[in-house]
Amino acid sequence: VQLQASGGGLVQAGGSLRLSCVASGRTFGTYGSQGWFRQAPGKEREFVAAIRRSGGSTYYADSVKGRFTISRDNAKNTLYLQMNSLKPEDTAVYYCAAVYRPIILATIEAEDSYDYWGQGTQVTVSS
């Protein structure tokens, strides 16, 4: 499985961006989850949002609730992250991730739960 993330860029505070992540390879089945993580300069990578492959339940970090929306287009094998009301503290490299096997729901925010990672796309929010 390969994940290709895109859509990052430079935006002013209050603006919006939509990230995309195209998956290729053995992505069939309904188990697992897809998610977005981010890593700001000098900080550890952190969970942003996730969506379960079965049922489509979504989960968000408190810092992005109400501003970001995770979604997917199964026909296009594409995961999205719509980011609105962006803040300078959202500046980071954003990574998409996926796992295609059952995982414990309580671990959906953990990096170790995901088997596949995209290359990252830079999001910079200016004040």
mmCIF file of C-alpha atoms in Angstrom:
data_model
loop_
_atom_site.group_PDB
_atom_site.id
_atom_site.type_symbol
_atom_site.label_atom_id
_atom_site.label_comp_id
_atom_site.label_asym_id
_atom_site.label_seq_id
_atom_site.Cartn_x
_atom_site.Cartn_y
_atom_site.Cartn_z
ATOM 1 C CA VAL A 1 0.000 0.000 0.000
ATOM 2 C CA GLN A 2 1.206 3.470 -0.865
ATOM 3 C CA LEU A 3 -0.239 6.752 0.399
ATOM 4 C CA GLN A 4 0.296 10.026 -1.431
ATOM 5 C CA ALA A 5 -0.610 13.209 0.438
ATOM 6 C CA SER A 6 -1.092 16.597 -1.173
ATOM 7 C CA GLY A 7 -2.818 19.924 -0.714
ATOM 8 C CA GLY A 8 -0.569 21.694 1.733
ATOM 9 C CA GLY A 9 0.517 25.278 1.308
ATOM 10 C CA LEU A 10 0.776 28.733 2.807
ATOM 11 C CA VAL A 11 -2.411 30.356 4.059
ATOM 12 C CA GLN A 12 -3.293 33.305 6.268
ATOM 13 C CA ALA A 13 -4.859 32.802 9.670
ATOM 14 C CA GLY A 14 -8.579 32.249 9.316
ATOM 15 C CA GLY A 15 -8.182 30.674 5.915
ATOM 16 C CA SER A 16 -8.881 27.152 4.686
ATOM 17 C CA LEU A 17 -7.065 24.279 3.028
ATOM 18 C CA ARG A 18 -8.087 20.794 1.970
ATOM 19 C CA LEU A 19 -5.586 17.994 2.181
ATOM 20 C CA SER A 20 -5.935 14.843 0.111
ATOM 21 C CA CYS A 21 -4.400 11.403 0.472
ATOM 22 C CA VAL A 22 -4.675 8.866 -2.335
ATOM 23 C CA ALA A 23 -4.185 5.215 -1.434
ATOM 24 C CA SER A 24 -3.000 2.614 -3.915
ATOM 25 C CA GLY A 25 -2.371 -1.090 -3.573
ATOM 26 C CA ARG A 26 -4.186 -3.663 -1.444
ATOM 27 C CA THR A 27 -6.805 -1.413 0.159
ATOM 28 C CA PHE A 28 -9.840 -3.668 -0.137
ATOM 29 C CA GLY A 29 -11.922 -4.797 2.807
ATOM 30 C CA THR A 30 -13.665 -2.899 5.581
ATOM 31 C CA TYR A 31 -11.345 -3.284 8.558
ATOM 32 C CA GLY A 32 -9.140 -0.613 9.979
ATOM 33 C CA SER A 33 -8.985 3.147 9.958
ATOM 34 C CA GLN A 34 -7.494 6.100 8.139
ATOM 35 C CA GLY A 35 -6.138 9.165 9.824
ATOM 36 C CA TRP A 36 -4.191 12.387 9.773
ATOM 37 C CA PHE A 37 -1.317 13.280 12.057
ATOM 38 C CA ARG A 38 0.892 16.355 12.172
ATOM 39 C CA GLN A 39 4.319 17.329 13.375
ATOM 40 C CA ALA A 40 5.260 20.905 14.151
ATOM 41 C CA PRO A 41 8.901 22.022 14.290
ATOM 42 C CA GLY A 42 10.552 20.823 17.475
ATOM 43 C CA LYS A 43 7.521 18.817 18.556
ATOM 44 C CA GLU A 44 6.458 15.210 18.431
ATOM 45 C CA ARG A 45 3.997 13.989 15.855
ATOM 46 C CA GLU A 46 0.421 14.207 17.128
ATOM 47 C CA PHE A 47 -2.973 12.840 16.211
ATOM 48 C CA VAL A 48 -5.327 15.137 14.291
ATOM 49 C CA ALA A 49 -8.290 13.088 13.049
ATOM 50 C CA ALA A 50 -9.338 9.581 12.079
ATOM 51 C CA ILE A 51 -12.179 7.816 10.339
ATOM 52 C CA ARG A 52 -13.110 4.180 10.674
ATOM 53 C CA ARG A 53 -13.376 2.221 7.436
ATOM 54 C CA SER A 54 -16.481 0.398 8.643
ATOM 55 C CA GLY A 55 -19.286 2.774 9.498
ATOM 56 C CA GLY A 56 -17.345 5.967 8.954
ATOM 57 C CA SER A 57 -17.214 7.138 12.576
ATOM 58 C CA THR A 58 -14.891 10.103 12.982
ATOM 59 C CA TYR A 59 -12.590 11.175 15.780
ATOM 60 C CA TYR A 60 -10.767 14.462 16.328
ATOM 61 C CA ALA A 61 -8.126 15.959 18.554
ATOM 62 C CA ASP A 62 -9.607 18.589 20.848
ATOM 63 C CA SER A 63 -7.439 21.257 19.232
ATOM 64 C CA VAL A 64 -9.144 20.855 15.844
ATOM 65 C CA LYS A 65 -12.728 19.949 16.767
ATOM 66 C CA GLY A 66 -15.215 22.190 15.028
ATOM 67 C CA ARG A 67 -12.606 23.440 12.545
ATOM 68 C CA PHE A 68 -11.366 20.333 10.737
ATOM 69 C CA THR A 69 -13.391 17.644 8.994
ATOM 70 C CA ILE A 70 -12.091 14.251 7.915
ATOM 71 C CA SER A 71 -13.859 12.431 5.095
ATOM 72 C CA ARG A 72 -13.207 9.892 2.391
ATOM 73 C CA ASP A 73 -14.272 8.971 -1.106
ATOM 74 C CA ASN A 74 -14.153 5.182 -1.324
ATOM 75 C CA ALA A 75 -14.598 5.172 -5.096
ATOM 76 C CA LYS A 76 -11.457 7.284 -5.450
ATOM 77 C CA ASN A 77 -9.545 5.640 -2.584
ATOM 78 C CA THR A 78 -8.991 9.134 -1.288
ATOM 79 C CA LEU A 79 -8.946 10.531 2.230
ATOM 80 C CA TYR A 80 -9.525 14.244 2.859
ATOM 81 C CA LEU A 81 -8.945 16.722 5.641
ATOM 82 C CA GLN A 82 -10.871 19.972 5.285
ATOM 83 C CA MET A 83 -9.227 22.568 7.493
ATOM 84 C CA ASN A 84 -11.114 25.784 8.228
ATOM 85 C CA SER A 85 -10.404 28.717 10.534
ATOM 86 C CA LEU A 86 -6.729 27.884 10.440
ATOM 87 C CA LYS A 87 -4.477 29.222 13.163
ATOM 88 C CA PRO A 88 -0.701 29.759 13.225
ATOM 89 C CA GLU A 89 -0.439 26.880 15.693
ATOM 90 C CA ASP A 90 -1.781 24.552 12.986
ATOM 91 C CA THR A 91 1.509 25.005 11.127
ATOM 92 C CA ALA A 92 3.056 21.567 10.714
ATOM 93 C CA VAL A 93 3.837 18.766 8.311
ATOM 94 C CA TYR A 94 0.655 16.753 7.931
ATOM 95 C CA TYR A 95 0.815 13.003 7.397
ATOM 96 C CA CYS A 96 -1.908 10.641 6.311
ATOM 97 C CA ALA A 97 -1.905 7.134 7.712
ATOM 98 C CA ALA A 98 -3.884 3.941 7.244
ATOM 99 C CA VAL A 99 -4.367 0.525 8.731
ATOM 100 C CA TYR A 100 -6.309 -2.255 6.984
ATOM 101 C CA ARG A 101 -6.822 -4.696 9.835
ATOM 102 C CA PRO A 102 -8.966 -4.554 12.979
ATOM 103 C CA ILE A 103 -7.613 -2.276 15.691
ATOM 104 C CA ILE A 104 -8.850 -1.539 19.172
ATOM 105 C CA LEU A 105 -10.927 1.629 19.082
ATOM 106 C CA ALA A 106 -9.115 3.037 22.099
ATOM 107 C CA THR A 107 -5.894 3.027 20.072
ATOM 108 C CA ILE A 108 -7.213 4.899 17.029
ATOM 109 C CA GLU A 109 -5.229 8.001 18.053
ATOM 110 C CA ALA A 110 -1.958 6.118 18.466
ATOM 111 C CA GLU A 111 0.694 6.249 15.769
ATOM 112 C CA ASP A 112 1.604 2.631 16.410
ATOM 113 C CA SER A 113 -1.862 1.528 15.298
ATOM 114 C CA TYR A 114 -1.173 2.554 11.705
ATOM 115 C CA ASP A 115 0.800 0.420 9.258
ATOM 116 C CA TYR A 116 1.084 2.771 6.297
ATOM 117 C CA TRP A 117 2.140 6.409 6.097
ATOM 118 C CA GLY A 118 2.212 9.077 3.430
ATOM 119 C CA GLN A 119 5.195 11.320 2.832
ATOM 120 C CA GLY A 120 3.774 14.421 4.507
ATOM 121 C CA THR A 121 2.615 17.766 3.186
ATOM 122 C CA GLN A 122 3.600 21.130 4.685
ATOM 123 C CA VAL A 123 0.907 23.456 5.994
ATOM 124 C CA THR A 124 2.012 26.936 7.011
ATOM 125 C CA VAL A 125 -0.422 29.403 8.570
ATOM 126 C CA SER A 126 0.752 33.014 8.778
ATOM 127 C CA SER A 127 -0.552 35.436 11.380
#
